[in-house]
Coordinates of N, CA and C and ligand atoms in Angstrom, one line a residue:
M478 N -20.1 -34.2 -56.7 CA -20.1 -32.6 -57.6 C -20.9 -33.1 -58.6
I479 N -21.4 -32.1 -58.9 CA -22.5 -32.1 -60.1 C -22.2 -32.1 -60.9
S480 N -22.2 -33.1 -62.1 CA -21.7 -33.4 -63.8 C -22.9 -32.8 -64.5
V481 N -22.8 -31.6 -64.8 CA -23.5 -31.9 -66.1 C -22.9 -31.3 -67.3
N482 N -23.0 -32.5 -68.3 CA -22.8 -32.4 -69.5 C -22.8 -31.3 -70.5
N483 N -23.8 -30.9 -70.6 CA -23.6 -29.7 -71.9 C -23.7 -28.8 -70.8
K484 N -22.6 -27.6 -71.4 CA -22.4 -26.8 -70.4 C -23.0 -25.2 -71.6
E485 N -23.6 -25.7 -72.2 CA -23.5 -24.6 -73.5 C -24.8 -23.0 -73.0
F486 N -25.7 -23.7 -72.4 CA -26.6 -22.7 -71.1 C -25.7 -21.8 -70.6
L487 N -24.7 -21.7 -70.2 CA -23.6 -20.9 -69.6 C -23.3 -19.8 -70.3
F488 N -23.3 -20.1 -71.9 CA -23.0 -18.8 -72.6 C -24.3 -18.0 -73.3
T489 N -25.6 -18.7 -73.4 CA -26.3 -18.2 -73.4 C -26.9 -16.6 -72.7
P490 N -27.4 -15.5 -73.6 CA -27.0 -13.8 -73.2 C -28.3 -14.1 -71.7
I491 N -28.0 -13.3 -70.9 CA -28.9 -13.1 -69.8 C -30.2 -12.3 -70.0
G492 N -30.5 -11.6 -71.1 CA -31.6 -11.1 -72.1 C -32.8 -11.9 -71.1
D493 N -32.8 -13.2 -71.7 CA -34.3 -14.2 -71.0 C -35.1 -14.0 -69.6
Y494 N -33.8 -13.9 -68.9 CA -33.8 -13.4 -67.3 C -34.2 -12.4 -66.7
I495 N -34.4 -11.6 -67.1 CA -33.8 -10.3 -66.5 C -35.3 -9.7 -65.8
I496 N -35.8 -9.0 -65.3 CA -37.1 -8.7 -64.5 C -37.1 -7.8 -64.9
P497 N -38.3 -7.2 -66.2 CA -37.9 -6.0 -66.7 C -38.0 -4.7 -65.8
A498 N -36.9 -3.2 -66.3 CA -37.6 -2.1 -65.3 C -39.0 -2.0 -64.8
E499 N -40.2 -2.2 -65.6 CA -41.5 -1.4 -65.5 C -41.7 -2.5 -64.1
K500 N -41.3 -3.3 -63.8 CA -41.8 -4.6 -62.7 C -40.7 -4.4 -61.7
V501 N -39.6 -3.9 -61.4 CA -38.6 -3.3 -60.6 C -38.8 -2.0 -59.4
A502 N -39.2 -2.3 -58.7 CA -39.3 -0.9 -57.4 C -38.1 -0.6 -57.5
H503 N -38.1 0.8 -57.7 CA -36.6 1.9 -57.5 C -37.2 2.9 -56.8
V504 N -36.6 4.0 -56.9 CA -36.3 5.1 -55.9 C -35.7 6.8 -56.5
Q505 N -36.2 7.5 -57.0 CA -35.3 8.7 -57.8 C -34.4 9.3 -57.2
L506 N -33.2 9.7 -57.2 CA -32.3 10.4 -57.0 C -32.7 11.7 -55.6
G507 N -33.7 12.4 -56.7 CA -34.5 13.8 -56.0 C -35.0 13.3 -54.6
N508 N -35.9 11.6 -54.9 CA -37.2 11.6 -53.6 C -35.6 11.6 -52.2
N509 N -36.9 12.0 -51.3 CA -36.5 12.2 -49.9 C -36.3 10.3 -49.2
A510 N -35.3 10.6 -48.2 CA -35.4 9.7 -47.5 C -36.8 8.9 -46.8
E511 N -37.7 9.9 -47.0 CA -39.0 9.5 -45.8 C -39.8 8.5 -46.7
H512 N -40.0 9.2 -48.6 CA -40.7 8.3 -49.4 C -39.9 7.0 -49.4
A513 N -38.7 7.2 -49.5 CA -37.0 5.9 -50.2 C -37.7 4.8 -48.5
L514 N -38.4 5.0 -47.7 CA -38.2 4.4 -46.7 C -39.9 3.4 -47.3
L515 N -40.7 4.5 -47.2 CA -42.1 4.0 -47.6 C -42.5 3.2 -48.8
V516 N -41.4 2.9 -49.7 CA -41.2 2.0 -51.0 C -40.5 1.0 -50.3
L517 N -39.3 0.9 -49.9 CA -38.8 -0.4 -49.3 C -40.1 -1.0 -48.1
T518 N -40.9 -0.3 -47.1 CA -41.5 -1.0 -46.2 C -42.5 -1.6 -47.2
K519 N -43.4 -0.6 -48.4 CA -44.7 -1.5 -48.8 C -44.1 -2.9 -49.7
T520 N -42.9 -2.7 -50.3 CA -42.7 -3.4 -51.6 C -41.9 -4.8 -51.0
G521 N -41.6 -4.3 -49.7 CA -40.9 -5.0 -49.0 C -39.5 -6.3 -49.1
Y522 N -39.0 -5.5 -50.5 CA -37.9 -5.5 -50.8 C -36.6 -4.6 -49.7
S523 N -35.0 -5.3 -49.5 CA -34.5 -5.1 -48.7 C -34.1 -4.2 -49.3
S524 N -33.9 -4.2 -50.5 CA -32.6 -3.4 -51.3 C -33.3 -3.2 -52.5
I525 N -33.3 -1.9 -53.4 CA -33.8 -1.5 -54.5 C -32.8 -0.5 -54.7
P526 N -32.6 -0.5 -56.5 CA -32.6 0.6 -57.8 C -32.4 2.3 -57.2
V527 N -31.7 2.9 -57.5 CA -32.2 4.2 -57.7 C -31.3 4.9 -58.9
L528 N -32.6 5.4 -59.6 CA -32.2 6.1 -60.9 C -32.0 7.7 -61.1
D529 N -31.5 8.1 -62.0 CA -31.9 9.6 -61.9 C -32.9 9.9 -63.6
A530 N -33.1 10.8 -63.6 CA -34.5 11.6 -64.0 C -34.1 10.6 -65.8
Q531 N -33.1 10.3 -66.4 CA -33.2 10.0 -67.3 C -33.0 8.6 -67.5
D532 N -33.5 7.5 -66.5 CA -33.6 6.2 -66.5 C -31.8 5.7 -66.0
R533 N -31.1 6.4 -65.8 CA -29.7 5.7 -65.1 C -29.3 5.0 -64.0
L534 N -28.9 4.2 -64.1 CA -28.9 3.6 -62.7 C -27.7 4.3 -61.7
Q535 N -28.0 4.7 -60.4 CA -26.9 5.7 -59.4 C -26.5 5.1 -58.2
G536 N -27.6 3.9 -58.0 CA -27.0 3.7 -56.8 C -28.1 2.3 -56.0
L537 N -27.8 2.1 -55.0 CA -28.4 1.2 -54.4 C -29.2 1.4 -52.7
L538 N -30.0 1.3 -52.5 CA -30.4 1.8 -51.5 C -31.1 0.8 -51.0
S539 N -31.1 0.9 -49.3 CA -31.5 -0.5 -48.5 C -32.0 0.2 -47.1
M540 N -32.9 -0.5 -46.7 CA -33.5 -0.4 -45.6 C -32.1 0.2 -44.3
R541 N -31.2 -0.6 -44.6 CA -30.2 -0.1 -43.4 C -29.8 1.1 -44.0
T542 N -29.4 1.4 -45.2 CA -28.7 2.8 -45.4 C -29.7 4.0 -44.9
V543 N -31.1 3.5 -45.0 CA -32.0 4.9 -44.8 C -31.5 5.2 -43.0
T544 N -32.0 3.7 -42.3 CA -32.1 3.8 -40.9 C -30.1 4.8 -40.3
D545 N -29.1 3.9 -40.9 CA -28.1 4.3 -40.3 C -27.5 6.0 -40.8
S546 N -28.2 6.5 -41.6 CA -28.3 7.7 -42.6 C -29.0 8.8 -41.0
I547 N -30.0 8.4 -40.3 CA -30.8 8.8 -39.6 C -30.5 8.8 -37.7
L548 N -29.3 7.8 -37.5 CA -29.0 7.5 -36.6 C -28.3 7.9 -35.7
G549 N -28.8 9.0 -34.5 CA -28.2 9.5 -34.0 C -27.4 9.3 -32.9
L550 N -26.9 9.8 -31.8 CA -26.0 9.5 -30.5 C -27.1 8.5 -29.8
A551 N -28.2 9.1 -29.3 CA -28.4 8.4 -28.4 C -30.4 7.6 -29.0
H552 N -30.9 8.3 -30.0 CA -32.3 7.3 -30.8 C -32.2 7.9 -32.5
I553 N -33.0 7.3 -32.7 CA -33.0 7.4 -34.2 C -34.1 9.3 -35.1
E554 N -33.6 9.5 -35.6 CA -34.0 10.8 -35.7 C -34.9 10.8 -36.8
Y555 N -36.3 10.4 -36.4 CA -37.1 10.2 -37.8 C -37.3 11.3 -38.7
E556 N -37.1 12.1 -37.5 CA -37.5 14.1 -38.1 C -36.9 14.4 -39.0
R557 N -35.5 13.5 -39.1 CA -35.0 13.9 -40.9 C -35.2 13.5 -42.1
L558 N -35.7 12.5 -42.0 CA -36.1 11.7 -43.0 C -36.6 12.9 -43.9
P559 N -37.6 13.0 -44.1 CA -38.0 14.5 -45.2 C -36.9 15.3 -46.2
D560 N -35.9 15.9 -45.1 CA -34.8 16.9 -45.6 C -33.8 15.6 -46.4
L561 N -33.7 14.4 -45.8 CA -32.2 13.8 -46.5 C -32.7 13.1 -47.7
K562 N -32.2 13.7 -49.2 CA -32.3 13.1 -50.7 C -31.4 11.9 -50.8
V563 N -32.3 11.1 -51.2 CA -31.6 9.7 -51.4 C -30.3 9.6 -52.3
G564 N -30.0 10.5 -53.3 CA -28.5 11.2 -54.0 C -27.4 10.9 -52.5
E565 N -27.6 11.2 -51.6 CA -27.0 11.7 -50.7 C -26.6 10.6 -49.5
I566 N -27.5 9.7 -49.8 CA -27.1 8.6 -48.8 C -26.9 6.6 -49.6
M567 N -27.4 7.1 -50.8 CA -27.4 6.2 -51.1 C -25.9 5.2 -51.7
K568 N -26.2 3.9 -51.8 CA -24.7 3.3 -52.1 C -24.3 3.3 -53.4
T569 N -23.2 4.1 -53.4 CA -23.0 4.1 -55.0 C -21.9 2.9 -55.7
D570 N -21.2 1.8 -54.7 CA -20.2 1.4 -55.4 C -21.1 -0.1 -55.7
I571 N -21.6 -0.3 -56.7 CA -22.6 -1.2 -56.8 C -22.5 -2.6 -58.1
P572 N -22.7 -3.9 -57.7 CA -22.7 -4.5 -58.5 C -23.5 -4.1 -59.9
R573 N -23.4 -4.6 -60.9 CA -23.7 -4.5 -62.3 C -23.6 -5.0 -63.3
I574 N -24.2 -5.7 -64.3 CA -23.7 -6.2 -65.4 C -24.7 -6.1 -66.6
L575 N -24.0 -6.4 -67.7 CA -24.5 -5.6 -69.1 C -26.1 -6.3 -69.8
T576 N -26.1 -5.6 -70.6 CA -27.7 -6.6 -70.8 C -26.7 -7.9 -72.3
T577 N -25.7 -7.4 -72.5 CA -25.3 -8.3 -73.7 C -23.9 -9.5 -72.8
D578 N -24.2 -9.6 -71.5 CA -23.6 -10.1 -70.9 C -24.1 -11.8 -70.7
R579 N -23.2 -13.2 -70.2 CA -23.5 -14.4 -70.4 C -24.0 -14.4 -69.0
F580 N -24.8 -15.9 -69.2 CA -25.2 -16.4 -67.9 C -23.9 -17.4 -66.7
Q581 N -23.2 -17.0 -67.7 CA -22.1 -18.0 -66.4 C -21.6 -16.1 -65.5
R582 N -21.9 -14.9 -66.3 CA -21.6 -14.1 -65.5 C -21.7 -13.8 -64.8
G583 N -23.5 -13.9 -64.8 CA -24.5 -13.6 -63.7 C -24.4 -14.6 -62.6
L584 N -24.4 -15.8 -62.9 CA -23.8 -17.0 -62.1 C -23.2 -16.7 -61.0
D585 N -21.6 -16.5 -61.8 CA -20.4 -16.0 -60.5 C -21.3 -15.2 -60.0
M586 N -21.7 -13.7 -60.0 CA -21.7 -12.9 -59.7 C -22.6 -12.6 -58.5
L587 N -24.0 -13.6 -58.9 CA -25.0 -13.5 -58.0 C -24.4 -14.4 -56.9
I588 N -23.6 -15.4 -56.6 CA -22.8 -16.4 -55.3 C -22.3 -14.8 -54.2
D589 N -22.1 -13.8 -55.0 CA -21.9 -12.6 -53.5 C -23.0 -12.0 -53.8
Y590 N -23.8 -11.8 -54.4 CA -25.0 -10.6 -54.1 C -26.6 -11.9 -54.5
P591 N -27.6 -11.0 -54.0 CA -28.7 -11.4 -53.9 C -29.3 -11.1 -55.7
F592 N -28.7 -9.9 -55.9 CA -29.1 -9.6 -57.1 C -28.4 -8.4 -57.6
L593 N -28.4 -8.5 -59.3 CA -27.6 -7.8 -60.0 C -28.5 -6.5 -60.9
C594 N -28.0 -5.7 -60.7 CA -28.7 -4.4 -61.9 C -28.3 -4.3 -63.2
V595 N -29.1 -4.8 -64.3 CA -28.6 -4.8 -65.5 C -29.2 -2.8 -66.2
V596 N -27.4 -3.1 -67.2 CA -27.7 -1.7 -67.6 C -27.3 -2.1 -69.1
E597 N -27.9 -0.7 -69.7 CA -26.9 -0.8 -71.4 C -25.6 -0.6 -71.0
E598 N -25.1 0.2 -72.0 CA -22.9 0.4 -72.1 C -23.4 2.0 -71.2
D599 N -24.5 2.1 -71.9 CA -24.3 4.2 -71.5 C -25.1 4.3 -69.9
G600 N -25.1 2.9 -69.5 CA -25.8 3.0 -67.7 C -27.3 3.3 -67.9
T601 N -28.0 3.0 -68.5 CA -29.2 2.8 -68.6 C -29.7 1.7 -68.2
F602 N -30.5 2.2 -67.0 CA -31.3 0.7 -65.6 C -32.3 -0.2 -66.8
V603 N -31.9 -1.4 -67.2 CA -33.2 -2.1 -68.1 C -34.0 -3.2 -67.3
G604 N -33.4 -3.8 -65.8 CA -34.3 -4.5 -65.2 C -32.9 -4.8 -64.1
I605 N -33.6 -6.2 -63.6 CA -32.4 -7.0 -62.6 C -32.7 -8.2 -62.5
L606 N -31.2 -8.9 -62.6 CA -31.5 -10.3 -62.3 C -31.2 -10.8 -61.2
T607 N -32.1 -11.3 -60.6 CA -32.1 -12.1 -59.4 C -31.4 -13.1 -59.3
R608 N -31.2 -13.9 -58.0 CA -30.8 -15.6 -57.4 C -31.6 -16.0 -57.7
R609 N -33.0 -15.8 -57.4 CA -34.1 -17.1 -57.6 C -34.3 -17.4 -59.2
V610 N -34.3 -16.4 -59.9 CA -34.5 -16.8 -61.5 C -33.6 -17.8 -61.7
I611 N -31.7 -17.2 -61.4 CA -31.0 -18.0 -62.2 C -30.9 -19.4 -61.5
L612 N -31.1 -18.9 -60.0 CA -31.3 -20.8 -59.4 C -32.4 -21.7 -60.0
K613 N -33.2 -21.3 -60.4 CA -34.4 -21.9 -61.3 C -34.1 -22.2 -62.6
E614 N -33.0 -21.7 -63.1 CA -32.7 -22.1 -64.3 C -31.6 -23.1 -64.2
L615 N -30.9 -23.2 -63.4 CA -30.1 -23.6 -62.8 C -30.4 -25.2 -62.5
K616 N -31.1 -24.9 -61.8 CA -31.9 -26.2 -61.5 C -32.3 -27.1 -62.9
K617 N -33.5 -26.3 -63.7 CA -33.4 -27.0 -64.9 C -32.8 -27.5 -65.5
Y618 N -31.6 -27.2 -65.8 CA -30.3 -28.1 -66.6 C -29.7 -29.1 -65.5
I619 N -30.0 -29.4 -64.4 CA -29.2 -30.2 -63.7 C -30.2 -31.3 -63.9
Y620 N -31.8 -30.8 -63.7 CA -32.7 -32.0 -63.2 C -32.3 -32.7 -65.2
S621 N -31.9 -31.9 -66.0 CA -32.4 -32.4 -67.3 C -31.4 -33.1 -67.9
A622 N -30.4 -33.1 -67.1 CA -28.8 -33.9 -67.4 C -28.7 -35.1 -67.2
Ligands
2BA1361 P1 -34.4 -9.4 -51.0 O1 -35.8 -8.3 -50.8 O2 -33.6 -9.5 -49.4 O3 -35.6 -11.0 -50.9 C1 -35.2 -12.0 -51.1 C2 -36.0 -13.0 -51.2 O4 -37.4 -13.3 -50.8 C3 -36.0 -12.6 -53.3 O5 -34.9 -13.2 -53.9 C4 -38.0 -13.6 -52.9 O6 -37.5 -14.7 -53.1 C5 -38.3 -13.4 -51.9 N1 -38.9 -12.1 -51.8 C6 -39.0 -10.6 -51.1 N2 -39.6 -10.1 -51.2 C7 -40.8 -10.3 -52.1 C8 -41.7 -9.8 -52.9 N3 -42.1 -8.6 -52.5 N4 -42.4 -10.9 -53.7 C9 -42.2 -12.2 -53.7 N5 -40.8 -12.6 -53.3 C10 -39.8 -11.7 -52.3 P2 -34.9 -12.7 -55.5 O7 -36.1 -12.9 -55.6 O8 -34.0 -13.5 -55.6 O9 -34.5 -11.1 -55.1 C11 -33.2 -11.0 -54.5 C12 -33.3 -9.7 -54.4 O10 -33.6 -8.7 -55.5 C13 -34.4 -9.4 -53.3 O11 -33.6 -9.0 -52.0 C14 -34.3 -7.5 -53.2 O12 -33.3 -6.7 -53.1 C15 -34.2 -8.0 -55.3 N6 -35.4 -7.7 -56.3 C16 -36.4 -8.5 -56.5 N7 -37.8 -8.7 -57.2 C17 -37.5 -7.2 -57.1 C18 -38.1 -6.0 -57.8 N8 -39.8 -7.1 -58.5 N9 -38.3 -5.0 -57.0 C19 -37.5 -4.6 -56.8 N10 -35.9 -5.0 -55.7 C20 -36.2 -6.9 -56.4

């Protein structure tokens, strides 16, 4: 069992650890699935946030969601990609965390998810909190304990 004597870091606000929105690859509700597939492929990320025109978080889109949406009975129907809107196929039941939340909440939630979308109270997308950033921070505290 790891023992970290000073647990104050658990209560620090997550603000410092957020990857800001302008550095996060995302798609818009009205983008079509072909554009989304391009963004996912080019960035290499397996899942990215979906925002509306007011920059509010609406859902998540993954490579799997896109592929599922064009899966026919016998083959993948690529020709349907331009007609499908991101808003129709995205996942809406997604984990999110508030800018005012603490490190501990982020740590707890990141056990189940590779990243969390960070939002303001009104749903405005602020950025993401990734497993990598939180693990790096946790490592610092454990090694200095
Ligand atoms: P994944 O895309 O499945 O990536 C898993 C891990 O692989 C990432 O962990 C990172 O360590 C590495 N990785 C993948 N693609 C990378 C790339 N293009 N450049 C550098 N490293 C890459 P985390 O950094 O903890 O990220 C967890 C998840 O957060 C990612 O899962 C992705 O879904 C999302 N994510 C991270 N950074 C993002 C960004 N700038 N824009 C959009 N989504 C991002």
